[in-house]
């Protein structure tokens, strides 16, 4: 690689030198531009000793120097007429012995190469520079790869992935084992006429390991892995998507047995006839081609299509019918055990301090996906490396967890004392409200060190894997979200914009309770909000499916719910005025506190030592009440 680049560079330099010396030759002679009349005068006044004319340049040696120069050169506009005019005189002077020597070199036939050669060289140099650019941007050259499927053959980093690399996800692996068996031994299935699914759809939130699972299937079955992303089909040129699909299946059949993996299939497989913006025709052509190809190959050909999406709801129904992606495998967020196993997999290549307990970390990271956990360990490792520590500690993991959930600490952003007090009151408001709400997750950590977007933060990560939320829980969530604003109103006498994010979230929750989940008596168990059109992967507009008659009621009910929560919060905080101020004083002094310290103050005990692993405090022991 290095040599290949070094040689052209030398060639390039040589060419450059040649061109420059050429140009130099043409222009470097600084000639004395004597006027023609002066030249004639010099000859007539018999001052010239020697004279010659070559290539339109007149060179004379004089008897008496002009400006200290004995030899004078001058360009002749028309050497022929000079020879005609002066030839006679020069002849006479030569015979008289005045002019020792004179000579007219024959006029050289002007060669066109002299003019063309520099141009050719310059062209070559340009061509070469262009070629260097193109070779670097080769893969992006649209002319070369037009209509070719941009697949990655084999595993991108060349490392074979197997099921052992996918931690947890036991049910998913079990379902995929069938695919592995088929690819390994298709006859076993076809002999008894079993129908193996053409395609399987991996469905789940981002980062749960869908791509990883697909790679692992290929690794387990030891077959080729053709991977392409749905967005690769979508191009600005009409027809390219469809031809890429064709190309992809052709490639797969050639190298069968193989797995075709279409990542983010929703980019191309969206419901036809819907969507905002232009370009439907192109997308539909591509999708149609995909359907045709999936129907077209025989089951014995040993090609299985896997696809991944986090939005199965927006896929075209034709894709999901039997014979196409008729199997869906749900890849969910891992539970405690799964999280611990994933952490173990990713901790393999890292050096952990003896104090690091991955079980504790797993318990404290409810809701995290595999990608989140891998990121957590990586952030912690970066922190250890930055401080040049050989092993990563529980403190690193604590800081990494805080950074991931609330953004990095901004120690340099100094808050003035007044702001600090406002922030402390706001955060204490959240925390005290949480403490007095029975269904609310306990406070884990409070800080008035700015992080990410916020000036302070109060964490209350859930203690167990609960995937459901009751009306009461949602309501209490709203109350605690309002805690910051209520504390400001009660104890500062003024309110700030610091609560705007809290208010947004509280309002959204209230709206969902009223209009989506049917949790309000007046409106009944009716969902008034549709999923809405999905555009570029997000809900672009939520279509309302309610009449004007209910529009006002929905707004009224949302407001009533928030008002009720607000009053509830006012009651909690005004009854706990002293406690709240004790928390504020502690925060102003120490900047952060752990959940245990917070609880100690709330219970009127002495707040113990500050902990550097606050996010994990209370998660060490196995919960016994179960
Ligand atoms: P998805 O395709 O579902 O968005 P990926 O398969 O790309 O997620 O996962 C991203 C990364 O997260 C993987 O490269 C891997 O490091 C990690 N990961 C996710 N799930 C697991 C798992 N079950 N076991 C080990 N690592 C996982
Ligand atoms: Mg993926
Ligand atoms: Zn807040």
mmCIF file of N, CA and C in Angstrom, residues 496-600:
data_model
loop_
_atom_site.group_PDB
_atom_site.id
_atom_site.type_symbol
_atom_site.label_atom_id
_atom_site.label_comp_id
_atom_site.label_asym_id
_atom_site.label_seq_id
_atom_site.Cartn_x
_atom_site.Cartn_y
_atom_site.Cartn_z
ATOM 1 N N UNK A 496 -38.581 29.274 36.691
ATOM 2 C CA UNK A 496 -37.550 29.419 35.659
ATOM 3 C C UNK A 496 -37.841 28.522 34.466
ATOM 4 N N UNK A 497 -37.055 28.710 33.417
ATOM 5 C CA UNK A 497 -37.223 27.878 32.223
ATOM 6 C C UNK A 497 -36.610 26.504 32.426
ATOM 7 N N UNK A 498 -35.898 26.320 33.551
ATOM 8 C CA UNK A 498 -35.239 25.040 33.811
ATOM 9 C C UNK A 498 -36.193 23.873 33.829
ATOM 10 N N UNK A 499 -37.483 24.146 33.980
ATOM 11 C CA UNK A 499 -38.444 23.056 34.101
ATOM 12 C C UNK A 499 -39.096 22.711 32.773
ATOM 13 N N UNK A 500 -38.652 23.344 31.671
ATOM 14 C CA UNK A 500 -39.407 23.185 30.427
ATOM 15 C C UNK A 500 -39.408 21.738 29.941
ATOM 16 N N UNK A 501 -38.267 21.054 30.079
ATOM 17 C CA UNK A 501 -38.210 19.663 29.645
ATOM 18 C C UNK A 501 -39.117 18.791 30.506
ATOM 19 N N UNK A 502 -39.122 19.061 31.812
ATOM 20 C CA UNK A 502 -40.010 18.323 32.718
ATOM 21 C C UNK A 502 -41.463 18.498 32.292
ATOM 22 N N UNK A 503 -41.818 19.729 31.957
ATOM 23 C CA UNK A 503 -43.212 20.017 31.608
ATOM 24 C C UNK A 503 -43.592 19.315 30.307
ATOM 25 N N UNK A 504 -42.660 19.332 29.337
ATOM 26 C CA UNK A 504 -42.915 18.613 28.084
ATOM 27 C C UNK A 504 -43.238 17.155 28.351
ATOM 28 N N UNK A 505 -42.390 16.550 29.157
ATOM 29 C CA UNK A 505 -42.559 15.116 29.403
ATOM 30 C C UNK A 505 -43.844 14.840 30.175
ATOM 31 N N UNK A 506 -44.134 15.691 31.151
ATOM 32 C CA UNK A 506 -45.359 15.494 31.930
ATOM 33 C C UNK A 506 -46.583 15.630 31.028
ATOM 34 N N UNK A 507 -46.548 16.618 30.134
ATOM 35 C CA UNK A 507 -47.688 16.830 29.251
ATOM 36 C C UNK A 507 -47.888 15.647 28.312
ATOM 37 N N UNK A 508 -46.774 15.131 27.794
ATOM 38 C CA UNK A 508 -46.876 14.009 26.873
ATOM 39 C C UNK A 508 -47.467 12.788 27.587
ATOM 40 N N UNK A 509 -47.006 12.560 28.809
ATOM 41 C CA UNK A 509 -47.529 11.440 29.593
ATOM 42 C C UNK A 509 -49.037 11.605 29.815
ATOM 43 N N UNK A 510 -49.425 12.816 30.195
ATOM 44 C CA UNK A 510 -50.837 13.070 30.475
ATOM 45 C C UNK A 510 -51.672 12.864 29.220
ATOM 46 N N UNK A 511 -51.159 13.324 28.081
ATOM 47 C CA UNK A 511 -51.880 13.174 26.822
ATOM 48 C C UNK A 511 -52.050 11.698 26.478
ATOM 49 N N UNK A 512 -50.981 10.943 26.643
ATOM 50 C CA UNK A 512 -51.054 9.512 26.362
ATOM 51 C C UNK A 512 -52.079 8.830 27.262
ATOM 52 N N UNK A 513 -52.069 9.193 28.558
ATOM 53 C CA UNK A 513 -53.004 8.573 29.492
ATOM 54 C C UNK A 513 -54.438 8.826 29.060
ATOM 55 N N UNK A 514 -54.693 10.079 28.660
ATOM 56 C CA UNK A 514 -56.059 10.470 28.341
ATOM 57 C C UNK A 514 -56.487 9.934 26.979
ATOM 58 N N UNK A 515 -55.658 10.169 25.957
ATOM 59 C CA UNK A 515 -56.119 9.944 24.595
ATOM 60 C C UNK A 515 -55.605 8.655 23.968
ATOM 61 N N UNK A 516 -54.600 8.024 24.558
ATOM 62 C CA UNK A 516 -54.070 6.823 23.925
ATOM 63 C C UNK A 516 -54.431 5.556 24.705
ATOM 64 N N UNK A 517 -54.309 5.651 26.047
ATOM 65 C CA UNK A 517 -54.466 4.432 26.833
ATOM 66 C C UNK A 517 -55.840 4.318 27.487
ATOM 67 N N UNK A 518 -56.729 5.228 27.174
ATOM 68 C CA UNK A 518 -58.080 5.120 27.724
ATOM 69 C C UNK A 518 -58.122 5.128 29.238
ATOM 70 N N UNK A 519 -57.366 6.019 29.864
ATOM 71 C CA UNK A 519 -57.274 6.021 31.320
ATOM 72 C C UNK A 519 -58.070 7.160 31.954
ATOM 73 N N UNK A 520 -59.043 7.652 31.234
ATOM 74 C CA UNK A 520 -59.792 8.779 31.774
ATOM 75 C C UNK A 520 -61.273 8.481 31.622
ATOM 76 N N UNK A 521 -61.994 8.586 32.738
ATOM 77 C CA UNK A 521 -63.389 8.133 32.763
ATOM 78 C C UNK A 521 -64.234 8.866 31.730
ATOM 79 N N UNK A 522 -64.054 10.171 31.658
ATOM 80 C CA UNK A 522 -64.927 10.972 30.831
ATOM 81 C C UNK A 522 -64.844 10.568 29.353
ATOM 82 N N UNK A 523 -63.658 10.147 28.921
ATOM 83 C CA UNK A 523 -63.479 9.851 27.500
ATOM 84 C C UNK A 523 -63.590 8.365 27.197
ATOM 85 N N UNK A 524 -63.663 7.564 28.228
ATOM 86 C CA UNK A 524 -63.854 6.141 28.010
ATOM 87 C C UNK A 524 -62.611 5.435 27.513
ATOM 88 N N UNK A 525 -62.764 4.126 27.312
ATOM 89 C CA UNK A 525 -61.616 3.315 26.900
ATOM 90 C C UNK A 525 -61.490 3.373 25.387
ATOM 91 N N UNK A 526 -61.139 4.547 24.896
ATOM 92 C CA UNK A 526 -61.029 4.761 23.456
ATOM 93 C C UNK A 526 -59.655 5.353 23.166
ATOM 94 N N UNK A 527 -59.028 4.864 22.100
ATOM 95 C CA UNK A 527 -57.763 5.470 21.698
ATOM 96 C C UNK A 527 -58.043 6.531 20.651
ATOM 97 N N UNK A 528 -57.702 7.752 20.986
ATOM 98 C CA UNK A 528 -58.002 8.849 20.070
ATOM 99 C C UNK A 528 -56.812 9.209 19.181
ATOM 100 N N UNK A 529 -55.680 8.606 19.473
ATOM 101 C CA UNK A 529 -54.480 8.945 18.692
ATOM 102 C C UNK A 529 -54.084 7.752 17.838
ATOM 103 N N UNK A 530 -53.891 7.982 16.548
ATOM 104 C CA UNK A 530 -53.380 6.931 15.680
ATOM 105 C C UNK A 530 -51.874 6.982 15.672
ATOM 106 N N UNK A 531 -51.295 5.869 15.295
ATOM 107 C CA UNK A 531 -49.834 5.819 15.196
ATOM 108 C C UNK A 531 -49.318 6.899 14.277
ATOM 109 N N UNK A 532 -50.077 7.135 13.223
ATOM 110 C CA UNK A 532 -49.686 8.202 12.312
ATOM 111 C C UNK A 532 -48.720 7.734 11.243
ATOM 112 N N UNK A 533 -48.517 8.592 10.285
ATOM 113 C CA UNK A 533 -47.616 8.293 9.187
ATOM 114 C C UNK A 533 -46.180 8.294 9.685
ATOM 115 N N UNK A 534 -45.420 7.342 9.206
ATOM 116 C CA UNK A 534 -44.028 7.316 9.616
ATOM 117 C C UNK A 534 -43.172 7.792 8.461
ATOM 118 N N UNK A 535 -42.357 8.750 8.759
ATOM 119 C CA UNK A 535 -41.536 9.327 7.702
ATOM 120 C C UNK A 535 -40.120 9.457 8.229
ATOM 121 N N UNK A 536 -39.161 8.953 7.448
ATOM 122 C CA UNK A 536 -37.764 8.915 7.869
ATOM 123 C C UNK A 536 -37.668 8.351 9.285
ATOM 124 N N UNK A 537 -38.374 7.265 9.483
ATOM 125 C CA UNK A 537 -38.198 6.524 10.720
ATOM 126 C C UNK A 537 -38.834 7.129 11.947
ATOM 127 N N UNK A 538 -39.583 8.201 11.829
ATOM 128 C CA UNK A 538 -40.214 8.717 13.038
ATOM 129 C C UNK A 538 -41.649 9.127 12.741
ATOM 130 N N UNK A 539 -42.414 9.246 13.790
ATOM 131 C CA UNK A 539 -43.791 9.650 13.592
ATOM 132 C C UNK A 539 -43.808 11.089 13.124
ATOM 133 N N UNK A 540 -44.154 11.264 11.874
ATOM 134 C CA UNK A 540 -44.070 12.594 11.319
ATOM 135 C C UNK A 540 -45.235 13.438 11.787
ATOM 136 N N UNK A 541 -46.395 12.854 11.698
ATOM 137 C CA UNK A 541 -47.549 13.576 12.225
ATOM 138 C C UNK A 541 -48.476 12.542 12.821
ATOM 139 N N UNK A 542 -48.937 12.825 14.001
ATOM 140 C CA UNK A 542 -49.894 11.922 14.601
ATOM 141 C C UNK A 542 -51.269 12.345 14.124
ATOM 142 N N UNK A 543 -51.888 11.488 13.352
ATOM 143 C CA UNK A 543 -53.200 11.875 12.859
ATOM 144 C C UNK A 543 -54.202 11.769 13.996
ATOM 145 N N UNK A 544 -55.053 12.723 14.087
ATOM 146 C CA UNK A 544 -56.049 12.635 15.141
ATOM 147 C C UNK A 544 -57.279 11.936 14.581
ATOM 148 N N UNK A 545 -57.772 11.027 15.368
ATOM 149 C CA UNK A 545 -58.940 10.303 14.900
ATOM 150 C C UNK A 545 -60.102 10.609 15.836
ATOM 151 N N UNK A 546 -60.277 11.890 16.099
ATOM 152 C CA UNK A 546 -61.404 12.264 16.937
ATOM 153 C C UNK A 546 -62.045 13.521 16.364
ATOM 154 N N UNK A 547 -63.279 13.695 16.659
ATOM 155 C CA UNK A 547 -63.996 14.837 16.097
ATOM 156 C C UNK A 547 -63.756 16.066 16.967
ATOM 157 N N UNK A 548 -64.188 17.193 16.463
ATOM 158 C CA UNK A 548 -64.038 18.445 17.206
ATOM 159 C C UNK A 548 -64.734 18.353 18.559
ATOM 160 N N UNK A 549 -65.772 17.536 18.573
ATOM 161 C CA UNK A 549 -66.550 17.390 19.793
ATOM 162 C C UNK A 549 -65.653 16.935 20.949
ATOM 163 N N UNK A 550 -64.740 16.002 20.618
ATOM 164 C CA UNK A 550 -63.890 15.467 21.681
ATOM 165 C C UNK A 550 -62.584 16.237 21.850
ATOM 166 N N UNK A 551 -62.212 17.012 20.812
ATOM 167 C CA UNK A 551 -60.936 17.730 20.876
ATOM 168 C C UNK A 551 -60.857 18.572 22.142
ATOM 169 N N UNK A 552 -61.916 19.315 22.406
ATOM 170 C CA UNK A 552 -61.942 20.180 23.585
ATOM 171 C C UNK A 552 -61.895 19.372 24.867
ATOM 172 N N UNK A 553 -62.630 18.261 24.890
ATOM 173 C CA UNK A 553 -62.656 17.434 26.093
ATOM 174 C C UNK A 553 -61.274 16.865 26.390
ATOM 175 N N UNK A 554 -60.579 16.422 25.321
ATOM 176 C CA UNK A 554 -59.241 15.872 25.524
ATOM 177 C C UNK A 554 -58.335 16.919 26.161
ATOM 178 N N UNK A 555 -58.356 18.118 25.584
ATOM 179 C CA UNK A 555 -57.523 19.185 26.142
ATOM 180 C C UNK A 555 -57.885 19.466 27.597
ATOM 181 N N UNK A 556 -59.188 19.513 27.862
ATOM 182 C CA UNK A 556 -59.630 19.781 29.233
ATOM 183 C C UNK A 556 -59.144 18.702 30.195
ATOM 184 N N UNK A 557 -59.274 17.459 29.767
ATOM 185 C CA UNK A 557 -58.904 16.351 30.643
ATOM 186 C C UNK A 557 -57.403 16.329 30.907
ATOM 187 N N UNK A 558 -56.613 16.630 29.844
ATOM 188 C CA UNK A 558 -55.157 16.675 30.013
ATOM 189 C C UNK A 558 -54.806 17.745 31.039
ATOM 190 N N UNK A 559 -55.445 18.904 30.887
ATOM 191 C CA UNK A 559 -55.143 19.998 31.804
ATOM 192 C C UNK A 559 -55.577 19.641 33.225
ATOM 193 N N UNK A 560 -56.737 19.032 33.339
ATOM 194 C CA UNK A 560 -57.242 18.664 34.666
ATOM 195 C C UNK A 560 -56.274 17.689 35.351
ATOM 196 N N UNK A 561 -55.773 16.735 34.560
ATOM 197 C CA UNK A 561 -54.845 15.740 35.117
ATOM 198 C C UNK A 561 -53.579 16.417 35.623
ATOM 199 N N UNK A 562 -53.026 17.317 34.812
ATOM 200 C CA UNK A 562 -51.800 18.014 35.202
ATOM 201 C C UNK A 562 -52.059 18.884 36.429
ATOM 202 N N UNK A 563 -53.200 19.571 36.433
ATOM 203 C CA UNK A 563 -53.530 20.424 37.581
ATOM 204 C C UNK A 563 -53.611 19.604 38.863
ATOM 205 N N UNK A 564 -54.236 18.430 38.742
ATOM 206 C CA UNK A 564 -54.369 17.563 39.915
ATOM 207 C C UNK A 564 -52.980 17.154 40.414
ATOM 208 N N UNK A 565 -52.119 16.773 39.459
ATOM 209 C CA UNK A 565 -50.767 16.354 39.829
ATOM 210 C C UNK A 565 -50.015 17.515 40.478
ATOM 211 N N UNK A 566 -50.213 18.704 39.944
ATOM 212 C CA UNK A 566 -49.533 19.881 40.470
ATOM 213 C C UNK A 566 -49.935 20.117 41.928
ATOM 214 N N UNK A 567 -51.241 20.070 42.177
ATOM 215 C CA UNK A 567 -51.720 20.284 43.542
ATOM 216 C C UNK A 567 -51.178 19.218 44.489
ATOM 217 N N UNK A 568 -51.173 17.989 43.994
ATOM 218 C CA UNK A 568 -50.628 16.877 44.777
ATOM 219 C C UNK A 568 -49.172 17.170 45.170
ATOM 220 N N UNK A 569 -48.426 17.653 44.194
ATOM 221 C CA UNK A 569 -47.007 17.937 44.413
ATOM 222 C C UNK A 569 -46.831 19.096 45.402
ATOM 223 N N UNK A 570 -47.669 20.128 45.254
ATOM 224 C CA UNK A 570 -47.599 21.263 46.178
ATOM 225 C C UNK A 570 -47.806 20.766 47.602
ATOM 226 N N UNK A 571 -48.755 19.851 47.769
ATOM 227 C CA UNK A 571 -49.066 19.326 49.096
ATOM 228 C C UNK A 571 -47.843 18.597 49.682
ATOM 229 N N UNK A 572 -47.249 17.717 48.857
ATOM 230 C CA UNK A 572 -46.088 16.953 49.343
ATOM 231 C C UNK A 572 -44.959 17.893 49.759
ATOM 232 N N UNK A 573 -44.632 18.839 48.882
ATOM 233 C CA UNK A 573 -43.457 19.666 49.137
ATOM 234 C C UNK A 573 -43.675 20.650 50.287
ATOM 235 N N UNK A 574 -44.906 21.171 50.398
ATOM 236 C CA UNK A 574 -45.086 22.133 51.498
ATOM 237 C C UNK A 574 -45.117 21.421 52.853
ATOM 238 N N UNK A 575 -45.507 20.152 52.844
ATOM 239 C CA UNK A 575 -45.473 19.393 54.098
ATOM 240 C C UNK A 575 -44.051 18.982 54.471
ATOM 241 N N UNK A 576 -43.126 19.071 53.519
ATOM 242 C CA UNK A 576 -41.761 18.604 53.777
ATOM 243 C C UNK A 576 -40.737 19.711 53.560
ATOM 244 N N UNK A 577 -41.157 20.907 53.898
ATOM 245 C CA UNK A 577 -40.331 22.084 53.692
ATOM 246 C C UNK A 577 -38.939 21.957 54.324
ATOM 247 N N UNK A 578 -38.879 21.529 55.592
ATOM 248 C CA UNK A 578 -37.581 21.462 56.293
ATOM 249 C C UNK A 578 -36.655 20.436 55.651
ATOM 250 N N UNK A 579 -37.254 19.273 55.356
ATOM 251 C CA UNK A 579 -36.453 18.203 54.745
ATOM 252 C C UNK A 579 -35.858 18.685 53.423
ATOM 253 N N UNK A 580 -36.720 19.352 52.640
ATOM 254 C CA UNK A 580 -36.267 19.814 51.329
ATOM 255 C C UNK A 580 -35.099 20.786 51.485
ATOM 256 N N UNK A 581 -35.192 21.659 52.489
ATOM 257 C CA UNK A 581 -34.102 22.616 52.661
ATOM 258 C C UNK A 581 -32.837 21.960 53.179
ATOM 259 N N UNK A 582 -33.006 20.877 53.938
ATOM 260 C CA UNK A 582 -31.823 20.128 54.381
ATOM 261 C C UNK A 582 -31.105 19.514 53.178
ATOM 262 N N UNK A 583 -31.910 19.011 52.241
ATOM 263 C CA UNK A 583 -31.325 18.433 51.015
ATOM 264 C C UNK A 583 -30.599 19.531 50.232
ATOM 265 N N UNK A 584 -31.251 20.702 50.122
ATOM 266 C CA UNK A 584 -30.652 21.813 49.369
ATOM 267 C C UNK A 584 -29.308 22.199 49.995
ATOM 268 N N UNK A 585 -29.263 22.322 51.323
ATOM 269 C CA UNK A 585 -28.015 22.701 51.993
ATOM 270 C C UNK A 585 -26.921 21.679 51.720
ATOM 271 N N UNK A 586 -27.317 20.405 51.798
ATOM 272 C CA UNK A 586 -26.327 19.354 51.562
ATOM 273 C C UNK A 586 -25.784 19.446 50.133
ATOM 274 N N UNK A 587 -26.693 19.642 49.176
ATOM 275 C CA UNK A 587 -26.269 19.716 47.771
ATOM 276 C C UNK A 587 -25.357 20.914 47.535
ATOM 277 N N UNK A 588 -25.673 22.052 48.169
ATOM 278 C CA UNK A 588 -24.850 23.246 47.969
ATOM 279 C C UNK A 588 -23.445 23.018 48.521
ATOM 280 N N UNK A 589 -23.364 22.199 49.563
ATOM 281 C CA UNK A 589 -22.062 21.942 50.160
ATOM 282 C C UNK A 589 -21.281 20.883 49.383
ATOM 283 N N UNK A 590 -21.962 19.784 49.023
ATOM 284 C CA UNK A 590 -21.249 18.630 48.466
ATOM 285 C C UNK A 590 -21.491 18.411 46.971
ATOM 286 N N UNK A 591 -22.423 19.146 46.387
ATOM 287 C CA UNK A 591 -22.751 19.062 44.954
ATOM 288 C C UNK A 591 -23.547 17.835 44.532
ATOM 289 N N UNK A 592 -23.241 16.643 45.121
ATOM 290 C CA UNK A 592 -24.044 15.476 44.762
ATOM 291 C C UNK A 592 -24.307 14.631 45.992
ATOM 292 N N UNK A 593 -25.310 13.775 45.895
ATOM 293 C CA UNK A 593 -25.568 12.849 46.990
ATOM 294 C C UNK A 593 -26.132 11.546 46.445
ATOM 295 N N UNK A 594 -25.899 10.489 47.196
ATOM 296 C CA UNK A 594 -26.396 9.188 46.768
ATOM 297 C C UNK A 594 -27.815 8.992 47.275
ATOM 298 N N UNK A 595 -28.440 7.944 46.760
ATOM 299 C CA UNK A 595 -29.791 7.624 47.206
ATOM 300 C C UNK A 595 -29.835 7.337 48.693
ATOM 301 N N UNK A 596 -28.794 6.668 49.182
ATOM 302 C CA UNK A 596 -28.787 6.317 50.607
ATOM 303 C C UNK A 596 -28.646 7.551 51.484
ATOM 304 N N UNK A 597 -27.789 8.476 51.071
ATOM 305 C CA UNK A 597 -27.638 9.717 51.833
ATOM 306 C C UNK A 597 -28.937 10.505 51.831
ATOM 307 N N UNK A 598 -29.577 10.504 50.673
ATOM 308 C CA UNK A 598 -30.850 11.211 50.551
ATOM 309 C C UNK A 598 -31.862 10.618 51.528
ATOM 310 N N UNK A 599 -31.952 9.288 51.538
ATOM 311 C CA UNK A 599 -32.914 8.648 52.431
ATOM 312 C C UNK A 599 -32.579 8.908 53.896
ATOM 313 N N UNK A 600 -31.290 8.927 54.208
ATOM 314 C CA UNK A 600 -30.877 9.209 55.591
ATOM 315 C C UNK A 600 -31.389 10.586 56.023
#
